[in-house]
XYZ file of C-alpha atoms in Angstrom:
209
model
C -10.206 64.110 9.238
C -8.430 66.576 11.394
C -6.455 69.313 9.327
C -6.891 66.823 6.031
C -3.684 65.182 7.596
C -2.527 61.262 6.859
C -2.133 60.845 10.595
C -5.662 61.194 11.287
C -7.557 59.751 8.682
C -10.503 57.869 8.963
C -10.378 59.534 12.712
C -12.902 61.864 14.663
C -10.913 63.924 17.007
C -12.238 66.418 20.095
C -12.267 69.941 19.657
C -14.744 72.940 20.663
C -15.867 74.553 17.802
C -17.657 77.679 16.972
C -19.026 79.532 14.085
C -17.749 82.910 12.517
C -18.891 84.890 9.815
C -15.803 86.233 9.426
C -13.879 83.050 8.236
C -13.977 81.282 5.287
C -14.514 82.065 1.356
C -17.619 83.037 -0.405
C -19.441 85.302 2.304
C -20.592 82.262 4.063
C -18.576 82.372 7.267
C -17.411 78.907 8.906
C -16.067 76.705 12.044
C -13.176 77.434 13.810
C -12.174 73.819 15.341
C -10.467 74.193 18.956
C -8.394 70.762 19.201
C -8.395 69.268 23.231
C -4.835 68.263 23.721
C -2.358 67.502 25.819
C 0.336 69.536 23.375
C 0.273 73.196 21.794
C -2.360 73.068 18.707
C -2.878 75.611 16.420
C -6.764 75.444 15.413
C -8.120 74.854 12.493
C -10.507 77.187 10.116
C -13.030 74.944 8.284
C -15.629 76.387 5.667
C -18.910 76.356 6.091
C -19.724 74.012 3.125
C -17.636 71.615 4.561
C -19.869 71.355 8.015
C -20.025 67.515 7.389
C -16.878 67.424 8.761
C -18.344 67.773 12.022
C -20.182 65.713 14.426
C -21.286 65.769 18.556
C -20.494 63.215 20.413
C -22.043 59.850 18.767
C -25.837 59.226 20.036
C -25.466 56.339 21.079
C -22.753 56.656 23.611
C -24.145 59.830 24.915
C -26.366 58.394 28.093
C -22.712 56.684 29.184
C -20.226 59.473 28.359
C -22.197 62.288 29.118
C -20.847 64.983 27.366
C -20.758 68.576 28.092
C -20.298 67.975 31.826
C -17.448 68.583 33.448
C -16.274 68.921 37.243
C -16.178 72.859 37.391
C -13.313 73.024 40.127
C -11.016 70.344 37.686
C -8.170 72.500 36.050
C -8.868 73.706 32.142
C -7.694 71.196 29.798
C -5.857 71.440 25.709
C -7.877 74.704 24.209
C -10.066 75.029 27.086
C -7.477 77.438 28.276
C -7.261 79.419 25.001
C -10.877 80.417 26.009
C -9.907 81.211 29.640
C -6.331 83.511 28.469
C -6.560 84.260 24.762
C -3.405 82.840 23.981
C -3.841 80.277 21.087
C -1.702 77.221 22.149
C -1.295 77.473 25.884
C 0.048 74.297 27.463
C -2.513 71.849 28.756
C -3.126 70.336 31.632
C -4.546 67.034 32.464
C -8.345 66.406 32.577
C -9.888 64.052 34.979
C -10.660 60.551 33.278
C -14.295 61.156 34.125
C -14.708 64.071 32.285
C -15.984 63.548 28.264
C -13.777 62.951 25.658
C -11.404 61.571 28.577
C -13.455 58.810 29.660
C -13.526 55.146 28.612
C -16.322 53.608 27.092
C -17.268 50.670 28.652
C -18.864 46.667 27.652
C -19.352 45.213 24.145
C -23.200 45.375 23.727
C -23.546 45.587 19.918
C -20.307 44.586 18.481
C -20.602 42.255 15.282
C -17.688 40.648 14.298
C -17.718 41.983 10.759
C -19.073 45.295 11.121
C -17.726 48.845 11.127
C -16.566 50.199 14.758
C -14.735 52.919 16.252
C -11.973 52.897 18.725
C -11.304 55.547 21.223
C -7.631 55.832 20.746
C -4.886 58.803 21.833
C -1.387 59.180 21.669
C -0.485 61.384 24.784
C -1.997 60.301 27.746
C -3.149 63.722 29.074
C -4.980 63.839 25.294
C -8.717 63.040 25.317
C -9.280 59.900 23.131
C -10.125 60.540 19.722
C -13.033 57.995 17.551
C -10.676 55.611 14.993
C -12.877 53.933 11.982
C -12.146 50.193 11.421
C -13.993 46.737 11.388
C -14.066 44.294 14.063
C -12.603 41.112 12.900
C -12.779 38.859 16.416
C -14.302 39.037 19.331
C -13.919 36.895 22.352
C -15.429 37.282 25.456
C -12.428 36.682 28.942
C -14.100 34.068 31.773
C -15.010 37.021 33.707
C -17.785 38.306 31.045
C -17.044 42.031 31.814
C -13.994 42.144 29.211
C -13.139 40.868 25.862
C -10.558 40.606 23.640
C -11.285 42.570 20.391
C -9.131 42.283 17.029
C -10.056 45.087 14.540
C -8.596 46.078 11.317
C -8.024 49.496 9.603
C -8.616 48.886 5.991
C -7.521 52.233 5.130
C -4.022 50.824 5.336
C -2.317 48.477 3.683
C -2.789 44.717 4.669
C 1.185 44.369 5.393
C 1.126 47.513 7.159
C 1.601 47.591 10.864
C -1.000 49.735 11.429
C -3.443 47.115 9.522
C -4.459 45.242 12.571
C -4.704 45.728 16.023
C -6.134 43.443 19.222
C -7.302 45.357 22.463
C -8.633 44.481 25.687
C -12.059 46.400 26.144
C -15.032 46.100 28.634
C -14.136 47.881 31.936
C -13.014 51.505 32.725
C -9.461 50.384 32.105
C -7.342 52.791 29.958
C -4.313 50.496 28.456
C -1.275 50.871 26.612
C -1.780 50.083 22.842
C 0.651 48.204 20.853
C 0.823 51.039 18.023
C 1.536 53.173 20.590
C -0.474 55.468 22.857
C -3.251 54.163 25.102
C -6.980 52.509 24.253
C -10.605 52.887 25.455
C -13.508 51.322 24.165
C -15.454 50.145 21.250
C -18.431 51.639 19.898
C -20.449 49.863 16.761
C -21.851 52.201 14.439
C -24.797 52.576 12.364
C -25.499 52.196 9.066
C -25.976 55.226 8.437
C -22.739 56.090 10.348
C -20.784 53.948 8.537
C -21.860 55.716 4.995
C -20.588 59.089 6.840
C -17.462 57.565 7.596
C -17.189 56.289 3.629
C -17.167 59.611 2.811
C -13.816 59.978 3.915
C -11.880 56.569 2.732
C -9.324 58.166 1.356
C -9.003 57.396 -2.222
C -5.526 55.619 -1.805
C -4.104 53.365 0.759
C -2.475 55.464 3.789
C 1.391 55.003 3.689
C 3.456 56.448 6.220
């Protein structure tokens, strides 16, 4: 729900984010929302009382991922160097892919074909990969049994939209070139619980571009 923007709706992007009293309405401070990316961001000011907005890396990805560690000698990456110079939208550079929200998820362990997923998905290659809601809608296991093909769809869209359906390769460490554009990682299946969250956010009409 980055920015309340179209483009990423129903999406969970990476950011670093801190609080401040001093932004926001009604006394109560809020976040100020850092976006990673491979292109100048501005960052975004969001109020306190809407904190649901915000998440950590997902639980159950965590062990795999490993978030919060980074190779200290690997050059700063998106708004990592705002920190570092103090000038808001200095060009990135790119991170290593082992570095969280960089690296690919992999295997299929969970996946229901039915269920609600997310897809690590970016546009720019030097981006890190941002979490996209959909369903999974097939899944077939390749010969090899380390990869898959998945087909999900993102029912936030119209069903004759292009941007309805999408099949990726997933499994192994492989980043690939998606077919909306961009590049894909892996799939994560989410809770119940997770899923309500995400519900929260269906926007209220179909997304038309």
């Amino acid at each position: 729900d980055r920015e309340k923007k179209l483009g990423f709706a129903m999406a969970a992007m990476a950011a670093h984010v801190q609080y401040e009293p001093s932004v926001g309405a009604g006394g109560l401070g809020g976040y100020v929302a850092r976006y990673l990316s491979a292109s100048e961001v501005r960052p975004e000011i969001i109020p306190y009382e809407e904190g649901h907005r915000l998440r950590f890396c997902p639980p159950s990805v965590r062990a795999q991922l490993q978030p919060g560690l980074r190779d200290p000698a690997a050059p700063l990456c998106g708004d990592e160097r705002v920190e570092a110079s103090a000038h808001i939208g200095a060009p990135a550079k790119a991170a290593p892919a082992t570095a969280y929200p960089y690296r690919v998820l992999e295997g299929f362990e969970g996946l229901r074909v039915g269920d609600g997923v997310e897809l690590q998905w970016k546009m720019q290659f030097g981006s890190p990969f941002g979490w996209w809601f959909g369903h999974l809608e097939e899944l077939t296991k390749d010969a090899d049994g380390d990869t898959a093909m998945a087909t999900l769809t993102f029912r936030h869209f119209p069903a004759n939209s292009r941007w309805y359906r999408l099949s990726v390769r997933i499994g192994d460490e492989e980043l690939r070139p998606c077919a909306f554009g961009g590049f894909t990682g892996g799939i994560r299946p989410v809770s119940a619980d997770e899923q309500r969250h995400w519900m929260r956010f269906f926007p209220k009409e179909p997304v038309v571009f």
